Coordinates of C-alpha atoms in Angstrom, one line a residue:
X1 CA 3.0 33.5 30.1
X2 CA 4.6 30.2 29.1
X3 CA 2.0 29.5 26.5
X4 CA 2.5 33.0 25.1
X5 CA 5.9 32.1 23.7
X6 CA 5.7 31.7 20.0
X7 CA 5.8 28.0 19.1
X8 CA 8.7 27.1 16.8
X9 CA 7.9 24.2 14.4
X10 CA 10.2 22.3 12.2
X11 CA 8.9 21.2 8.8
X12 CA 10.4 18.4 6.7
X13 CA 9.1 18.6 3.1
X14 CA 9.8 14.8 2.5
X15 CA 10.5 13.3 -0.9
X16 CA 12.1 16.1 -3.0
X17 CA 10.6 14.9 -6.3
X18 CA 7.1 14.9 -4.9
X19 CA 4.6 17.6 -3.9
X20 CA 6.2 18.1 -0.5
X21 CA 8.4 21.0 -1.6
X22 CA 5.4 22.5 -3.5
X23 CA 3.0 22.5 -0.5
X24 CA 5.8 24.0 1.7
X25 CA 6.2 26.8 -0.9
X26 CA 2.4 27.3 -1.1
X27 CA 1.9 27.0 2.6
X28 CA 4.6 29.6 3.3
X29 CA 2.4 32.2 1.6
X30 CA 0.0 32.1 4.6
X31 CA 0.2 33.4 8.1
X32 CA 0.7 31.1 11.0
X33 CA 0.8 31.6 14.8
X34 CA 4.2 30.0 14.9
X35 CA 7.7 30.3 13.6
X36 CA 8.3 27.8 10.8
X37 CA 11.7 26.3 10.0
X38 CA 12.1 24.0 7.0
X39 CA 14.9 21.5 7.0
X40 CA 15.5 21.2 3.3
X41 CA 17.9 21.9 0.4
X42 CA 17.6 25.7 -0.2
X43 CA 18.0 25.4 -3.9
X44 CA 15.2 22.7 -4.0
X45 CA 12.7 25.2 -2.4
X46 CA 13.8 28.2 -4.5
X47 CA 13.8 26.2 -7.7
X48 CA 10.3 24.8 -7.0
X49 CA 9.0 28.2 -6.1
X50 CA 10.3 29.6 -9.3
X51 CA 8.8 26.6 -11.3
X52 CA 5.4 27.4 -9.6
X53 CA 5.7 31.1 -10.2
X54 CA 5.5 31.8 -6.5
X55 CA 7.6 34.6 -4.8
X56 CA 9.4 33.2 -1.8
X57 CA 12.2 34.7 0.3
X58 CA 14.3 32.1 2.1
X59 CA 16.1 33.1 5.3
X60 CA 18.8 31.1 7.0
X61 CA 17.5 29.8 10.3
X62 CA 19.2 31.4 13.3
X63 CA 18.3 29.5 16.5
X64 CA 19.6 32.4 18.7
X65 CA 17.2 34.9 17.0
X66 CA 14.0 35.9 18.9
X67 CA 11.1 33.8 17.8
X68 CA 8.6 35.5 15.5
X69 CA 5.4 34.3 14.0
X70 CA 5.6 33.3 10.4
X71 CA 5.5 36.1 7.8
X72 CA 3.7 35.1 4.5
X73 CA 6.1 34.9 1.6
X74 CA 9.1 34.0 3.7
X75 CA 10.5 30.8 5.1
X76 CA 13.3 30.0 7.5
X77 CA 15.5 27.2 6.2
X78 CA 18.0 25.0 7.9
X79 CA 20.0 23.8 4.9
X80 CA 20.4 20.1 4.3
X81 CA 21.9 19.4 0.9
X82 CA 20.4 17.1 -1.7
X83 CA 22.7 14.2 -2.7
X84 CA 21.7 14.6 -6.4
X85 CA 20.0 17.3 -8.4
X86 CA 16.3 16.8 -8.3
X87 CA 13.6 17.2 -11.0
X88 CA 9.9 17.3 -10.0
X89 CA 8.2 14.0 -10.5
X90 CA 11.5 12.0 -11.0
X91 CA 12.5 9.8 -8.1
X92 CA 16.2 9.2 -7.4
X93 CA 17.2 6.6 -4.8
X94 CA 20.4 8.6 -4.1
X95 CA 18.2 11.3 -2.5
X96 CA 16.7 8.8 0.0
X97 CA 19.7 9.6 2.3
X98 CA 18.8 13.3 2.1
X99 CA 15.2 12.5 3.2
X100 CA 16.3 10.5 6.2
X101 CA 18.9 13.1 7.2
X102 CA 16.2 15.8 7.3
X103 CA 14.2 13.6 9.7
X104 CA 17.2 12.9 11.9
X105 CA 18.0 16.7 12.2
X106 CA 14.4 17.5 12.9
X107 CA 14.1 14.8 15.6
X108 CA 17.3 15.9 17.2
X109 CA 16.1 19.5 17.3
X110 CA 12.8 18.4 18.9
X111 CA 14.6 16.2 21.5
X112 CA 17.0 19.0 22.5
X113 CA 14.2 21.7 22.7
X114 CA 15.2 23.8 19.8
X115 CA 11.8 23.0 18.2
X116 CA 8.4 22.6 19.8
X117 CA 7.1 20.2 17.3
X118 CA 7.6 18.4 13.9
X119 CA 5.4 18.6 10.9
X120 CA 6.2 16.2 8.1
X121 CA 5.6 16.2 4.4
X122 CA 5.1 12.9 2.4
X123 CA 7.9 10.5 1.9
X124 CA 8.2 7.7 -0.7
X125 CA 8.7 4.5 1.2
X126 CA 9.5 2.5 -2.0
X127 CA 12.5 4.6 -3.1
X128 CA 13.9 4.6 0.5
X129 CA 13.7 0.8 0.5
X130 CA 15.2 0.7 -3.0
X131 CA 18.2 2.7 -1.7
X132 CA 19.0 -0.2 0.7
X133 CA 17.4 1.2 3.9
X134 CA 14.6 -0.8 5.5
X135 CA 11.9 1.8 6.0
X136 CA 8.3 1.0 6.9
X137 CA 7.3 4.7 7.5
X138 CA 7.7 7.9 9.4
X139 CA 6.0 6.6 12.5
X140 CA 8.4 3.7 13.0
X141 CA 11.5 5.7 12.0
X142 CA 10.7 8.5 14.5
X143 CA 10.1 6.0 17.2
X144 CA 13.5 4.4 16.6
X145 CA 15.3 7.8 16.5
X146 CA 13.7 8.8 19.8
X147 CA 14.1 5.3 21.4
X148 CA 10.3 5.2 22.0
X149 CA 9.2 1.5 22.5
X150 CA 5.6 2.0 21.5
X151 CA 3.9 4.7 19.4
X152 CA 0.3 5.0 18.3
X153 CA -1.0 6.3 14.9
X154 CA -3.9 8.6 15.1
X155 CA -5.6 10.5 12.2
X156 CA -7.7 13.5 12.7
X157 CA -10.2 15.6 10.6
X158 CA -11.9 18.5 12.2
X159 CA -13.4 17.1 15.5
X160 CA -13.0 13.4 14.6
X161 CA -9.9 11.6 15.9
X162 CA -9.3 7.9 15.1
X163 CA -6.4 6.0 16.7
X164 CA -5.3 2.5 15.6
X165 CA -4.3 -0.6 17.5
X166 CA -2.7 -2.1 14.4
X167 CA -1.5 -0.2 11.4
X168 CA 0.1 -1.4 8.2
X169 CA -0.2 -5.1 8.5
X170 CA -2.1 -7.7 6.3
X171 CA -5.7 -8.3 7.4
X172 CA -4.8 -12.0 7.9
X173 CA -2.5 -11.0 10.7
X174 CA -4.7 -8.5 12.6
X175 CA -6.5 -11.0 14.9
X176 CA -3.3 -12.4 16.2
X177 CA -2.0 -8.9 17.0
X178 CA -5.0 -8.0 19.0
X179 CA -3.7 -9.0 22.4
X180 CA -4.5 -7.7 25.9
X181 CA -1.0 -6.3 26.2
X182 CA -1.2 -4.4 22.9
X183 CA -4.7 -3.0 23.4
X184 CA -3.8 -1.9 26.9
X185 CA -0.6 -0.2 25.8
X186 CA -2.3 1.6 23.0
X187 CA -5.1 2.8 25.2
X188 CA -2.7 4.1 27.9
X189 CA -0.7 6.1 25.3
X190 CA -3.9 7.4 23.7
X191 CA -5.4 8.5 27.1
X192 CA -2.1 10.1 28.2
X193 CA -1.6 12.1 25.1
X194 CA -5.2 13.3 24.9
X195 CA -4.5 14.8 28.4
X196 CA -1.0 16.1 27.9
X197 CA -0.9 17.1 24.2
X198 CA -4.6 18.0 23.7
X199 CA -5.4 19.4 27.1
X200 CA -8.4 17.1 27.6
X201 CA -8.5 16.5 31.3
X202 CA -10.9 13.5 31.3
X203 CA -10.8 12.1 27.8
X204 CA -13.7 9.8 26.6
X205 CA -12.7 7.1 24.2
X206 CA -15.0 5.0 22.1
X207 CA -13.5 1.5 21.5
X208 CA -14.5 -0.5 18.4
X209 CA -14.9 -4.2 18.6
X210 CA -12.8 -6.4 16.3
X211 CA -15.5 -8.6 14.8
X212 CA -18.9 -7.8 13.2
X213 CA -21.4 -6.8 15.9
X214 CA -18.5 -6.8 18.4
X215 CA -18.5 -10.6 18.2
X216 CA -22.2 -11.1 18.9
X217 CA -21.7 -12.7 22.3
X218 CA -18.9 -14.9 21.0
X219 CA -20.8 -16.3 18.0
X220 CA -18.8 -14.2 15.6
X221 CA -15.4 -14.5 17.3
X222 CA -14.1 -14.4 20.9
X223 CA -11.6 -11.6 20.7
X224 CA -14.0 -8.9 21.9
X225 CA -15.0 -10.9 25.0
X226 CA -11.6 -12.5 25.8
X227 CA -9.3 -9.7 24.9
X228 CA -10.9 -6.2 24.6
X229 CA -13.5 -6.4 27.4
X230 CA -11.0 -7.3 30.2
X231 CA -8.7 -4.5 29.2
X232 CA -11.5 -1.9 29.2
X233 CA -12.7 -3.2 32.6
X234 CA -9.2 -2.9 34.0
X235 CA -8.7 0.7 32.8
X236 CA -12.2 1.7 33.9
X237 CA -11.3 0.6 37.4
X238 CA -8.4 3.1 37.2
X239 CA -10.9 5.9 36.2
X240 CA -10.6 5.8 32.5
X241 CA -13.8 6.8 30.5
X242 CA -14.1 4.1 27.9
X243 CA -17.1 3.2 25.8
X244 CA -17.3 -0.2 24.2
X245 CA -16.5 -2.5 22.6
X246 CA -18.9 -1.0 20.1
X247 CA -19.7 -2.7 16.8
X248 CA -17.7 -0.7 14.2
X249 CA -20.6 -0.3 11.8
X250 CA -22.4 1.9 14.4
X251 CA -19.4 3.4 16.2
X252 CA -19.3 6.5 13.9
X253 CA -22.9 7.6 14.0
X254 CA -23.2 11.3 15.1
X255 CA -25.0 10.6 18.3
X256 CA -22.2 8.3 19.6
X257 CA -19.5 10.7 18.5
X258 CA -21.1 13.7 20.2
X259 CA -19.4 13.3 23.5
X260 CA -16.3 11.3 22.3
X261 CA -12.8 12.7 22.2
X262 CA -11.4 9.8 20.1
X263 CA -12.3 6.5 18.6
X264 CA -10.0 3.5 18.9
X265 CA -10.2 1.2 15.9
X266 CA -8.7 -2.2 15.9
X267 CA -7.2 -2.1 12.4
X268 CA -6.4 0.4 9.6
X269 CA -9.4 0.0 7.3
X270 CA -11.9 -0.3 10.2
X271 CA -11.5 3.4 11.2
X272 CA -9.7 5.3 8.4
X273 CA -12.3 5.1 5.6
X274 CA -14.8 6.9 7.8
X275 CA -12.3 9.5 8.8
X276 CA -11.1 10.1 5.2
X277 CA -14.7 10.4 4.0
X278 CA -15.4 13.0 6.7
X279 CA -12.3 15.1 6.0
X280 CA -10.6 14.2 2.8
X281 CA -7.9 16.7 1.9
X282 CA -7.9 18.2 5.4
X283 CA -7.1 15.0 7.4
X284 CA -3.8 14.8 9.3
X285 CA -1.7 12.1 10.8
X286 CA -0.5 12.4 14.5
X287 CA 2.0 10.2 16.2
X288 CA 1.2 9.6 19.8
X289 CA 3.6 8.3 22.4
X290 CA 6.7 10.2 21.1
X291 CA 8.5 12.6 23.5
X292 CA 7.6 15.5 21.2
X293 CA 4.7 16.6 19.0
X294 CA 4.5 15.2 15.5
X295 CA 1.8 15.9 13.0
X296 CA 1.8 15.1 9.3
X297 CA 0.0 15.4 6.0
X298 CA -2.3 12.5 5.3
X299 CA -1.4 12.0 1.6
X300 CA 1.3 10.6 -0.5
X301 CA 4.0 12.2 -2.7
X302 CA 1.7 12.7 -5.7
X303 CA 4.7 12.7 -8.1
X304 CA 2.5 13.5 -11.1
X305 CA 1.4 16.8 -9.4
X306 CA 4.9 17.9 -8.4
X307 CA 5.8 21.2 -10.1
X308 CA 2.3 21.8 -11.4
X309 CA -0.4 24.2 -10.2
X310 CA -2.4 21.4 -8.6
X311 CA -0.5 20.5 -5.4
X312 CA -3.0 21.2 -2.6
X313 CA -1.5 22.4 0.7
X314 CA -4.7 22.0 2.8
X315 CA -3.5 19.0 4.7
X316 CA -0.1 20.6 5.5
X317 CA -1.9 23.8 6.7
X318 CA -4.1 21.7 8.9
X319 CA -1.1 19.8 10.3
X320 CA 0.7 23.0 11.1
X321 CA -2.3 24.5 12.8
X322 CA -2.9 21.3 14.8
X323 CA 0.7 21.3 15.9
X324 CA 0.4 24.9 17.1
X325 CA -2.8 24.0 19.1
X326 CA -1.0 21.0 20.6
X327 CA 2.0 23.1 21.7
X328 CA -0.2 25.5 23.5
X329 CA -2.3 22.7 25.1
X330 CA 0.8 20.8 26.3
X331 CA 2.2 24.0 27.8
X332 CA -1.0 24.7 29.7
X333 CA -0.9 21.1 31.1
X334 CA 2.7 21.3 32.1
X335 CA 2.2 24.7 33.7

């Protein structure tokens, strides 16, 4: 019965000058097995819908109203005012505060139970930093807002899930960041969330080695032997099903992935090129370790496409549907 309750998802369109508002307007034309609530400026959404020639009815969000699955052509809005009028494609650093406020409101709503999950549109890191706020990305900002000490970035496309030990750091720093403590912490979060947010009772994770050929018995680097192997052995003794370390150049062959629930890559460009090749346009970003469900589009603000007929909502649609599945899976696990 618990899982039959309609999920209520909060959507933040992100940078107002980018394609975030466009894909929200386009996505709202489809049916979803959830109630959607956009935290955004009402006039921004109505203006962009008009610019795109799309009919959209905006309704003020009423948290006390019974939950209803999304009706195509409508959208619940929790109004958050822009700081400055916004034109498609034209960044304004004064609106960085608006973007961050939508995320604060959405996170607060997830933490207090008003929303079952958060789906984020693309933000523009540069303009937020230019406004005087140090901002390295959604993932870190949401972790800070929810007082989460460690989060894990995972991307997914269809049945392929790739989580990362390190994310947006220069390649020259990666080796120093691959420590036993970090690899263990990331694996524990990955395994826990595969169980609790994806409903996979006994997850199987394939772990990539750091070096070519997973270090070739130490001849191509010692990190695989000295750091990764001891962590895998420790967690296996606790019952974890971990395969590896596997040379990254053969980790993604179909036979290996057949019985794998997720792949753990050591760094950004080790795992993500394969995933984006496999599901470009439909890939999504998922933050693991947060006390709530968060999925996101896996693309940028595409300023040049904002307000044109070319903004593709596929990634947003996939992110919403993934969040719906995760809400139901987490409810089943929690009983």
